[in-house]
Amino acid sequence: GPFDVLVAFSQSGTLAAMYLDKLCREAKPDPWRLSLLFCGSMIDDVRHQLQEPLALPTIYVAGGDKDDWCAHGLRCLPKMYTDLKVLTHEDGHTFPTRGPRAGEIYEQIVREMRERCGLPPG
């Protein structure tokens, strides 16, 4: 590092949350400015639940009704993060690909990344 943005898909988002929680317990700073999580990303194992919700700004992109994990993620992630923006699409457990919604999502992500990283609007 340092890193500006962590991009994670599904269970790698779970690992990122567990890592951030470990750093929080050790009173260490967040190693990046923004988490960008696509699908999944919730912690179901009670042995690894967060000590407290994470304050790191986070964007969660969920795959809608075609994603078997979407509803569960939409229930869990707002409890895991205090600064969470949720974007949804209907492409399933994958990155958004179908327009025009995919383009709208990626435009929102770029705007948020630029703002959180202190860059001027693009």
Short mmCIF file of N, CA, C and O in Angstrom, two decimals:
data_model
loop_
_atom_site.label_atom_id
_atom_site.label_comp_id
_atom_site.label_asym_id
_atom_site.label_seq_id
_atom_site.Cartn_x
_atom_site.Cartn_y
_atom_site.Cartn_z
N GLY A 1 0.84 -1.19 0.00
CA GLY A 1 0.00 0.00 0.00
C GLY A 1 0.87 1.24 0.00
O GLY A 1 2.07 1.16 -0.10
N PRO A 2 0.27 2.35 0.12
CA PRO A 2 -1.16 2.52 0.38
C PRO A 2 -2.00 2.28 -0.88
O PRO A 2 -1.51 2.41 -2.00
N PHE A 3 -3.24 1.95 -0.65
CA PHE A 3 -4.18 1.70 -1.74
C PHE A 3 -5.35 2.66 -1.60
O PHE A 3 -5.71 3.05 -0.49
N ASP A 4 -5.95 3.01 -2.71
CA ASP A 4 -7.12 3.87 -2.66
C ASP A 4 -8.40 3.08 -2.54
O ASP A 4 -9.27 3.39 -1.74
N VAL A 5 -8.54 2.03 -3.37
CA VAL A 5 -9.80 1.29 -3.46
C VAL A 5 -9.51 -0.21 -3.48
O VAL A 5 -8.65 -0.66 -4.22
N LEU A 6 -10.26 -0.94 -2.68
CA LEU A 6 -10.23 -2.40 -2.74
C LEU A 6 -11.44 -2.85 -3.54
O LEU A 6 -12.56 -2.43 -3.24
N VAL A 7 -11.23 -3.68 -4.54
CA VAL A 7 -12.32 -4.26 -5.32
C VAL A 7 -12.37 -5.75 -4.99
O VAL A 7 -11.36 -6.45 -5.10
N ALA A 8 -13.55 -6.22 -4.56
CA ALA A 8 -13.69 -7.61 -4.16
C ALA A 8 -14.97 -8.19 -4.74
O ALA A 8 -15.98 -7.50 -4.85
N PHE A 9 -14.91 -9.48 -5.08
CA PHE A 9 -16.08 -10.18 -5.60
C PHE A 9 -16.44 -11.32 -4.65
O PHE A 9 -15.60 -12.16 -4.31
N SER A 10 -17.68 -11.36 -4.22
CA SER A 10 -18.27 -12.44 -3.44
C SER A 10 -17.48 -12.71 -2.16
O SER A 10 -17.34 -11.82 -1.32
N GLN A 11 -16.96 -13.91 -1.99
CA GLN A 11 -16.33 -14.26 -0.73
C GLN A 11 -15.05 -13.49 -0.43
O GLN A 11 -14.65 -13.38 0.73
N SER A 12 -14.43 -12.91 -1.45
CA SER A 12 -13.27 -12.06 -1.16
C SER A 12 -13.71 -10.81 -0.40
O SER A 12 -12.94 -10.25 0.38
N GLY A 13 -14.96 -10.37 -0.61
CA GLY A 13 -15.52 -9.27 0.19
C GLY A 13 -15.68 -9.67 1.65
O GLY A 13 -15.52 -8.85 2.55
N THR A 14 -16.02 -10.92 1.88
CA THR A 14 -16.10 -11.45 3.24
C THR A 14 -14.73 -11.39 3.91
O THR A 14 -14.60 -10.93 5.05
N LEU A 15 -13.71 -11.84 3.20
CA LEU A 15 -12.35 -11.80 3.75
C LEU A 15 -11.90 -10.38 4.03
O LEU A 15 -11.25 -10.10 5.05
N ALA A 16 -12.26 -9.45 3.15
CA ALA A 16 -11.88 -8.05 3.35
C ALA A 16 -12.52 -7.51 4.63
O ALA A 16 -11.86 -6.81 5.41
N ALA A 17 -13.79 -7.82 4.87
CA ALA A 17 -14.46 -7.37 6.09
C ALA A 17 -13.79 -7.96 7.33
O ALA A 17 -13.60 -7.26 8.34
N MET A 18 -13.44 -9.23 7.27
CA MET A 18 -12.79 -9.86 8.41
C MET A 18 -11.41 -9.22 8.68
O MET A 18 -11.02 -9.01 9.83
N TYR A 19 -10.71 -8.88 7.62
CA TYR A 19 -9.40 -8.23 7.76
C TYR A 19 -9.56 -6.83 8.37
O TYR A 19 -8.83 -6.45 9.29
N LEU A 20 -10.54 -6.06 7.87
CA LEU A 20 -10.77 -4.72 8.42
C LEU A 20 -11.17 -4.80 9.89
O LEU A 20 -10.76 -3.96 10.70
N ASP A 21 -11.96 -5.80 10.25
CA ASP A 21 -12.35 -5.98 11.64
C ASP A 21 -11.12 -6.27 12.51
O ASP A 21 -10.99 -5.74 13.61
N LYS A 22 -10.22 -7.10 12.00
CA LYS A 22 -8.97 -7.40 12.73
C LYS A 22 -8.17 -6.13 12.96
O LYS A 22 -7.67 -5.88 14.07
N LEU A 23 -8.05 -5.30 11.93
CA LEU A 23 -7.31 -4.04 12.07
C LEU A 23 -7.99 -3.13 13.08
O LEU A 23 -7.30 -2.47 13.89
N CYS A 24 -9.31 -3.09 13.06
CA CYS A 24 -10.06 -2.26 14.00
C CYS A 24 -9.80 -2.72 15.44
O CYS A 24 -9.57 -1.90 16.34
N ARG A 25 -9.81 -4.02 15.66
CA ARG A 25 -9.55 -4.57 17.00
C ARG A 25 -8.15 -4.24 17.48
O ARG A 25 -7.90 -4.12 18.69
N GLU A 26 -7.22 -4.07 16.54
CA GLU A 26 -5.82 -3.74 16.86
C GLU A 26 -5.57 -2.23 16.85
O GLU A 26 -4.44 -1.79 16.97
N ALA A 27 -6.64 -1.44 16.67
CA ALA A 27 -6.56 0.02 16.61
C ALA A 27 -5.63 0.50 15.51
O ALA A 27 -4.93 1.50 15.64
N LYS A 28 -5.63 -0.22 14.39
CA LYS A 28 -4.83 0.17 13.23
C LYS A 28 -5.73 0.84 12.20
O LYS A 28 -6.92 0.53 12.11
N PRO A 29 -5.18 1.75 11.39
CA PRO A 29 -5.99 2.47 10.41
C PRO A 29 -6.41 1.58 9.23
O PRO A 29 -5.76 0.57 8.93
N ASP A 30 -7.48 1.99 8.57
CA ASP A 30 -7.90 1.31 7.34
C ASP A 30 -6.81 1.47 6.29
O ASP A 30 -6.29 2.57 6.10
N PRO A 31 -6.46 0.41 5.57
CA PRO A 31 -5.37 0.50 4.59
C PRO A 31 -5.81 1.03 3.22
O PRO A 31 -4.98 1.16 2.33
N TRP A 32 -7.07 1.29 3.02
CA TRP A 32 -7.56 1.87 1.78
C TRP A 32 -8.71 2.80 2.10
O TRP A 32 -9.23 2.83 3.20
N ARG A 33 -9.13 3.59 1.08
CA ARG A 33 -10.14 4.63 1.29
C ARG A 33 -11.57 4.20 1.03
O ARG A 33 -12.50 4.80 1.54
N LEU A 34 -11.73 3.20 0.19
CA LEU A 34 -13.08 2.79 -0.23
C LEU A 34 -13.06 1.30 -0.56
O LEU A 34 -12.13 0.83 -1.21
N SER A 35 -14.10 0.60 -0.12
CA SER A 35 -14.28 -0.80 -0.53
C SER A 35 -15.38 -0.85 -1.58
O SER A 35 -16.43 -0.23 -1.42
N LEU A 36 -15.11 -1.59 -2.64
CA LEU A 36 -16.08 -1.81 -3.71
C LEU A 36 -16.35 -3.31 -3.76
O LEU A 36 -15.48 -4.09 -4.16
N LEU A 37 -17.52 -3.71 -3.29
CA LEU A 37 -17.86 -5.13 -3.16
C LEU A 37 -18.92 -5.52 -4.17
O LEU A 37 -19.98 -4.90 -4.22
N PHE A 38 -18.65 -6.55 -4.95
CA PHE A 38 -19.61 -7.08 -5.90
C PHE A 38 -20.14 -8.41 -5.38
O PHE A 38 -19.38 -9.36 -5.19
N CYS A 39 -21.42 -8.48 -5.11
CA CYS A 39 -22.11 -9.71 -4.71
C CYS A 39 -21.57 -10.28 -3.40
O CYS A 39 -20.49 -9.92 -2.94
N GLY A 40 -22.34 -11.16 -2.80
CA GLY A 40 -21.90 -11.85 -1.59
C GLY A 40 -21.42 -10.91 -0.51
O GLY A 40 -22.09 -9.95 -0.16
N SER A 41 -20.25 -11.20 0.03
CA SER A 41 -19.51 -10.35 0.96
C SER A 41 -20.01 -10.35 2.40
O SER A 41 -19.51 -9.60 3.22
N MET A 42 -21.01 -11.17 2.74
CA MET A 42 -21.50 -11.20 4.11
C MET A 42 -20.74 -12.26 4.91
O MET A 42 -20.15 -13.17 4.36
N ILE A 43 -20.77 -12.10 6.23
CA ILE A 43 -20.12 -13.05 7.13
C ILE A 43 -21.21 -13.86 7.81
O ILE A 43 -21.98 -13.32 8.59
N ASP A 44 -21.27 -15.14 7.52
CA ASP A 44 -22.31 -16.00 8.09
C ASP A 44 -21.82 -16.80 9.30
O ASP A 44 -22.63 -17.22 10.12
N ASP A 45 -20.54 -17.02 9.40
CA ASP A 45 -19.99 -17.82 10.49
C ASP A 45 -19.98 -16.98 11.77
O ASP A 45 -19.30 -15.95 11.84
N VAL A 46 -20.72 -17.39 12.78
CA VAL A 46 -20.82 -16.62 14.01
C VAL A 46 -19.48 -16.44 14.72
O VAL A 46 -19.29 -15.50 15.47
N ARG A 47 -18.53 -17.32 14.44
CA ARG A 47 -17.20 -17.18 15.05
C ARG A 47 -16.42 -16.00 14.49
O ARG A 47 -15.42 -15.58 15.08
N HIS A 48 -16.87 -15.48 13.36
CA HIS A 48 -16.12 -14.41 12.69
C HIS A 48 -16.94 -13.15 12.48
O HIS A 48 -16.59 -12.32 11.65
N GLN A 49 -17.99 -12.97 13.26
CA GLN A 49 -18.81 -11.77 13.14
C GLN A 49 -17.99 -10.54 13.52
O GLN A 49 -17.07 -10.61 14.33
N LEU A 50 -18.35 -9.40 12.94
CA LEU A 50 -17.64 -8.16 13.23
C LEU A 50 -17.85 -7.74 14.68
O LEU A 50 -18.94 -7.91 15.23
N GLN A 51 -16.81 -7.18 15.26
CA GLN A 51 -16.91 -6.65 16.62
C GLN A 51 -17.90 -5.48 16.64
O GLN A 51 -18.68 -5.33 17.57
N GLU A 52 -17.83 -4.65 15.63
CA GLU A 52 -18.75 -3.52 15.46
C GLU A 52 -18.82 -3.21 13.97
O GLU A 52 -17.94 -3.61 13.22
N PRO A 53 -19.86 -2.51 13.53
CA PRO A 53 -19.94 -2.18 12.09
C PRO A 53 -18.72 -1.38 11.65
O PRO A 53 -18.16 -0.59 12.41
N LEU A 54 -18.33 -1.60 10.42
CA LEU A 54 -17.16 -0.94 9.84
C LEU A 54 -17.55 0.42 9.29
O LEU A 54 -18.57 0.55 8.61
N ALA A 55 -16.73 1.43 9.56
CA ALA A 55 -17.03 2.79 9.12
C ALA A 55 -16.43 3.13 7.76
O ALA A 55 -16.74 4.18 7.19
N LEU A 56 -15.61 2.27 7.21
CA LEU A 56 -14.98 2.55 5.92
C LEU A 56 -16.04 2.70 4.84
O LEU A 56 -16.94 1.86 4.72
N PRO A 57 -15.99 3.76 4.05
CA PRO A 57 -16.95 3.91 2.95
C PRO A 57 -16.93 2.68 2.05
O PRO A 57 -15.87 2.18 1.68
N THR A 58 -18.13 2.19 1.72
CA THR A 58 -18.26 0.94 0.97
C THR A 58 -19.40 1.05 -0.03
O THR A 58 -20.47 1.55 0.28
N ILE A 59 -19.14 0.55 -1.23
CA ILE A 59 -20.17 0.40 -2.26
C ILE A 59 -20.42 -1.09 -2.41
O ILE A 59 -19.48 -1.87 -2.58
N TYR A 60 -21.68 -1.47 -2.35
CA TYR A 60 -22.07 -2.87 -2.50
C TYR A 60 -22.93 -3.00 -3.75
O TYR A 60 -23.98 -2.37 -3.85
N VAL A 61 -22.48 -3.79 -4.71
CA VAL A 61 -23.20 -4.00 -5.96
C VAL A 61 -23.80 -5.40 -5.93
O VAL A 61 -23.08 -6.40 -5.93
N ALA A 62 -25.12 -5.46 -5.86
CA ALA A 62 -25.84 -6.73 -5.70
C ALA A 62 -26.52 -7.14 -7.01
O ALA A 62 -26.98 -6.29 -7.76
N GLY A 63 -26.61 -8.46 -7.23
CA GLY A 63 -27.06 -9.00 -8.50
C GLY A 63 -28.54 -9.28 -8.68
O GLY A 63 -28.92 -9.96 -9.62
N GLY A 64 -29.39 -8.81 -7.80
CA GLY A 64 -30.83 -8.94 -8.00
C GLY A 64 -31.36 -10.35 -7.84
O GLY A 64 -30.71 -11.24 -7.27
N ASP A 65 -32.56 -10.58 -8.36
CA ASP A 65 -33.27 -11.85 -8.17
C ASP A 65 -32.56 -13.06 -8.78
O ASP A 65 -32.80 -14.19 -8.36
N LYS A 66 -31.68 -12.85 -9.75
CA LYS A 66 -30.96 -13.97 -10.37
C LYS A 66 -29.75 -14.41 -9.54
O LYS A 66 -29.09 -15.38 -9.88
N ASP A 67 -29.47 -13.68 -8.48
CA ASP A 67 -28.36 -14.00 -7.58
C ASP A 67 -28.94 -14.64 -6.32
O ASP A 67 -29.64 -13.98 -5.56
N ASP A 68 -28.64 -15.90 -6.10
CA ASP A 68 -29.18 -16.60 -4.94
C ASP A 68 -28.78 -15.96 -3.61
O ASP A 68 -29.42 -16.20 -2.59
N TRP A 69 -27.73 -15.18 -3.59
CA TRP A 69 -27.23 -14.57 -2.35
C TRP A 69 -27.66 -13.12 -2.19
O TRP A 69 -27.38 -12.51 -1.15
N CYS A 70 -28.30 -12.54 -3.17
CA CYS A 70 -28.61 -11.11 -3.15
C CYS A 70 -29.46 -10.70 -1.95
O CYS A 70 -29.10 -9.78 -1.22
N ALA A 71 -30.57 -11.35 -1.72
CA ALA A 71 -31.46 -10.95 -0.63
C ALA A 71 -30.74 -11.04 0.72
O ALA A 71 -30.88 -10.17 1.57
N HIS A 72 -29.96 -12.10 0.89
CA HIS A 72 -29.21 -12.27 2.13
C HIS A 72 -28.18 -11.14 2.29
O HIS A 72 -28.04 -10.57 3.37
N GLY A 73 -27.49 -10.81 1.22
CA GLY A 73 -26.52 -9.72 1.27
C GLY A 73 -27.17 -8.39 1.59
O GLY A 73 -26.64 -7.59 2.37
N LEU A 74 -28.33 -8.14 1.00
CA LEU A 74 -29.03 -6.88 1.24
C LEU A 74 -29.53 -6.77 2.68
O LEU A 74 -29.71 -5.67 3.19
N ARG A 75 -29.73 -7.91 3.33
CA ARG A 75 -30.10 -7.90 4.76
C ARG A 75 -28.86 -7.70 5.64
O ARG A 75 -28.92 -7.00 6.65
N CYS A 76 -27.76 -8.33 5.26
CA CYS A 76 -26.56 -8.34 6.12
C CYS A 76 -25.67 -7.12 5.99
O CYS A 76 -25.18 -6.59 6.99
N LEU A 77 -25.39 -6.69 4.77
CA LEU A 77 -24.39 -5.64 4.57
C LEU A 77 -24.72 -4.32 5.27
O LEU A 77 -23.82 -3.69 5.83
N PRO A 78 -25.99 -3.89 5.31
CA PRO A 78 -26.27 -2.65 6.04
C PRO A 78 -25.97 -2.75 7.54
O PRO A 78 -25.76 -1.73 8.20
N LYS A 79 -25.92 -3.95 8.07
CA LYS A 79 -25.56 -4.14 9.48
C LYS A 79 -24.04 -4.18 9.67
O LYS A 79 -23.54 -3.99 10.78
N MET A 80 -23.32 -4.42 8.59
CA MET A 80 -21.86 -4.56 8.65
C MET A 80 -21.13 -3.25 8.41
O MET A 80 -19.97 -3.10 8.82
N TYR A 81 -21.76 -2.31 7.72
CA TYR A 81 -21.10 -1.06 7.32
C TYR A 81 -21.96 0.14 7.67
O TYR A 81 -23.17 0.14 7.42
N THR A 82 -21.34 1.18 8.22
CA THR A 82 -22.09 2.38 8.57
C THR A 82 -22.14 3.40 7.44
O THR A 82 -22.97 4.29 7.46
N ASP A 83 -21.25 3.28 6.48
CA ASP A 83 -21.21 4.21 5.33
C ASP A 83 -21.31 3.36 4.06
O ASP A 83 -20.32 3.13 3.37
N LEU A 84 -22.53 2.89 3.77
CA LEU A 84 -22.76 1.93 2.69
C LEU A 84 -23.66 2.52 1.62
O LEU A 84 -24.72 3.06 1.92
N LYS A 85 -23.22 2.37 0.38
CA LYS A 85 -24.06 2.71 -0.77
C LYS A 85 -24.36 1.40 -1.50
O LYS A 85 -23.44 0.64 -1.81
N VAL A 86 -25.63 1.12 -1.75
CA VAL A 86 -26.04 -0.12 -2.40
C VAL A 86 -26.52 0.19 -3.81
O VAL A 86 -27.35 1.07 -4.02
N LEU A 87 -25.99 -0.56 -4.77
CA LEU A 87 -26.42 -0.47 -6.17
C LEU A 87 -26.86 -1.87 -6.59
O LEU A 87 -26.20 -2.85 -6.25
N THR A 88 -27.94 -1.97 -7.32
CA THR A 88 -28.42 -3.29 -7.74
C THR A 88 -28.57 -3.37 -9.25
O THR A 88 -28.78 -2.37 -9.92
N HIS A 89 -28.45 -4.59 -9.74
CA HIS A 89 -28.67 -4.89 -11.15
C HIS A 89 -29.36 -6.24 -11.21
O HIS A 89 -29.59 -6.87 -10.18
N GLU A 90 -29.70 -6.70 -12.39
CA GLU A 90 -30.43 -7.97 -12.52
C GLU A 90 -29.66 -9.03 -13.32
O GLU A 90 -30.25 -9.91 -13.91
N ASP A 91 -28.32 -8.93 -13.29
CA ASP A 91 -27.51 -9.88 -14.06
C ASP A 91 -27.10 -11.12 -13.27
O ASP A 91 -26.43 -12.00 -13.78
N GLY A 92 -27.46 -11.19 -11.99
CA GLY A 92 -27.11 -12.35 -11.19
C GLY A 92 -25.80 -12.18 -10.45
O GLY A 92 -25.30 -11.07 -10.28
N HIS A 93 -25.24 -13.30 -10.01
CA HIS A 93 -24.03 -13.31 -9.19
C HIS A 93 -22.81 -13.11 -10.10
O HIS A 93 -22.02 -14.03 -10.36
N THR A 94 -22.69 -11.89 -10.57
CA THR A 94 -21.63 -11.52 -11.51
C THR A 94 -21.50 -10.01 -11.51
O THR A 94 -22.29 -9.29 -10.89
N PHE A 95 -20.52 -9.51 -12.22
CA PHE A 95 -20.41 -8.07 -12.43
C PHE A 95 -21.54 -7.63 -13.36
O PHE A 95 -21.94 -8.39 -14.25
N PRO A 96 -22.06 -6.43 -13.20
CA PRO A 96 -23.11 -5.96 -14.11
C PRO A 96 -22.59 -5.88 -15.54
O PRO A 96 -21.50 -5.37 -15.78
N THR A 97 -23.40 -6.41 -16.47
CA THR A 97 -22.97 -6.43 -17.88
C THR A 97 -24.01 -5.87 -18.83
O THR A 97 -23.65 -5.43 -19.93
N ARG A 98 -25.27 -5.92 -18.47
CA ARG A 98 -26.32 -5.51 -19.42
C ARG A 98 -26.68 -4.05 -19.24
O ARG A 98 -26.93 -3.57 -18.13
N GLY A 99 -26.70 -3.36 -20.38
CA GLY A 99 -27.08 -1.96 -20.39
C GLY A 99 -28.57 -1.79 -20.40
O GLY A 99 -29.29 -2.74 -20.68
N PRO A 100 -29.03 -0.63 -20.10
CA PRO A 100 -28.20 0.53 -19.70
C PRO A 100 -27.79 0.51 -18.23
O PRO A 100 -26.97 1.30 -17.80
N ARG A 101 -28.35 -0.39 -17.43
CA ARG A 101 -28.09 -0.39 -15.99
C ARG A 101 -26.60 -0.58 -15.68
O ARG A 101 -26.07 0.09 -14.77
N ALA A 102 -25.91 -1.45 -16.38
CA ALA A 102 -24.49 -1.67 -16.10
C ALA A 102 -23.71 -0.36 -16.25
O ALA A 102 -22.90 -0.02 -15.38
N GLY A 103 -23.97 0.38 -17.30
CA GLY A 103 -23.29 1.65 -17.51
C GLY A 103 -23.59 2.65 -16.39
O GLY A 103 -22.69 3.37 -15.94
N GLU A 104 -24.84 2.69 -15.97
CA GLU A 104 -25.21 3.59 -14.87
C GLU A 104 -24.46 3.24 -13.59
O GLU A 104 -23.98 4.13 -12.88
N ILE A 105 -24.37 1.95 -13.31
CA ILE A 105 -23.67 1.51 -12.09
C ILE A 105 -22.20 1.89 -12.16
O ILE A 105 -21.64 2.46 -11.21
N TYR A 106 -21.55 1.61 -13.29
CA TYR A 106 -20.12 1.91 -13.39
C TYR A 106 -19.88 3.43 -13.35
O TYR A 106 -18.88 3.87 -12.78
N GLU A 107 -20.77 4.23 -13.90
CA GLU A 107 -20.64 5.69 -13.80
C GLU A 107 -20.75 6.14 -12.35
O GLU A 107 -19.97 6.99 -11.90
N GLN A 108 -21.68 5.58 -11.60
CA GLN A 108 -21.81 5.92 -10.18
C GLN A 108 -20.57 5.51 -9.40
O GLN A 108 -20.10 6.26 -8.53
N ILE A 109 -20.04 4.34 -9.71
CA ILE A 109 -18.83 3.86 -9.03
C ILE A 109 -17.66 4.81 -9.30
O ILE A 109 -16.94 5.20 -8.37
N VAL A 110 -17.47 5.20 -10.54
CA VAL A 110 -16.37 6.10 -10.88
C VAL A 110 -16.52 7.44 -10.16
O VAL A 110 -15.55 7.97 -9.59
N ARG A 111 -17.74 7.99 -10.12
CA ARG A 111 -17.96 9.25 -9.41
C ARG A 111 -17.60 9.11 -7.93
O ARG A 111 -16.92 9.97 -7.36
N GLU A 112 -18.07 8.04 -7.32
CA GLU A 112 -17.80 7.82 -5.90
C GLU A 112 -16.31 7.61 -5.64
O GLU A 112 -15.76 8.16 -4.67
N MET A 113 -15.64 6.85 -6.49
CA MET A 113 -14.20 6.62 -6.32
C MET A 113 -13.44 7.93 -6.43
O MET A 113 -12.56 8.20 -5.61
N ARG A 114 -13.76 8.74 -7.41
CA ARG A 114 -13.07 10.02 -7.59
C ARG A 114 -13.27 10.92 -6.37
O ARG A 114 -12.33 11.54 -5.88
N GLU A 115 -14.50 10.96 -5.89
CA GLU A 115 -14.80 11.81 -4.72
C GLU A 115 -14.04 11.32 -3.48
O GLU A 115 -13.40 12.10 -2.78
N ARG A 116 -14.08 10.02 -3.21
CA ARG A 116 -13.44 9.47 -2.01
C ARG A 116 -11.93 9.55 -2.08
O ARG A 116 -11.27 9.58 -1.04
N CYS A 117 -11.38 9.63 -3.29
CA CYS A 117 -9.93 9.69 -3.46
C CYS A 117 -9.44 11.13 -3.65
O CYS A 117 -8.25 11.36 -3.93
N GLY A 118 -10.35 12.10 -3.53
CA GLY A 118 -9.96 13.49 -3.64
C GLY A 118 -9.65 13.96 -5.03
O GLY A 118 -8.90 14.92 -5.22
N LEU A 119 -10.21 13.29 -6.04
CA LEU A 119 -9.97 13.67 -7.43
C LEU A 119 -11.13 14.52 -7.94
O LEU A 119 -12.27 14.34 -7.50
N PRO A 120 -10.89 15.41 -8.89
CA PRO A 120 -11.98 16.21 -9.43
C PRO A 120 -12.95 15.33 -10.23
O PRO A 120 -12.55 14.27 -10.73
N PRO A 121 -14.19 15.77 -10.36
CA PRO A 121 -15.16 15.01 -11.18
C PRO A 121 -14.61 14.80 -12.59
O PRO A 121 -13.93 15.66 -13.13
N GLY A 122 -14.91 13.65 -13.16
CA GLY A 122 -14.36 13.29 -14.47
C GLY A 122 -15.13 13.74 -15.60
O GLY A 122 -16.03 13.98 -16.09
#
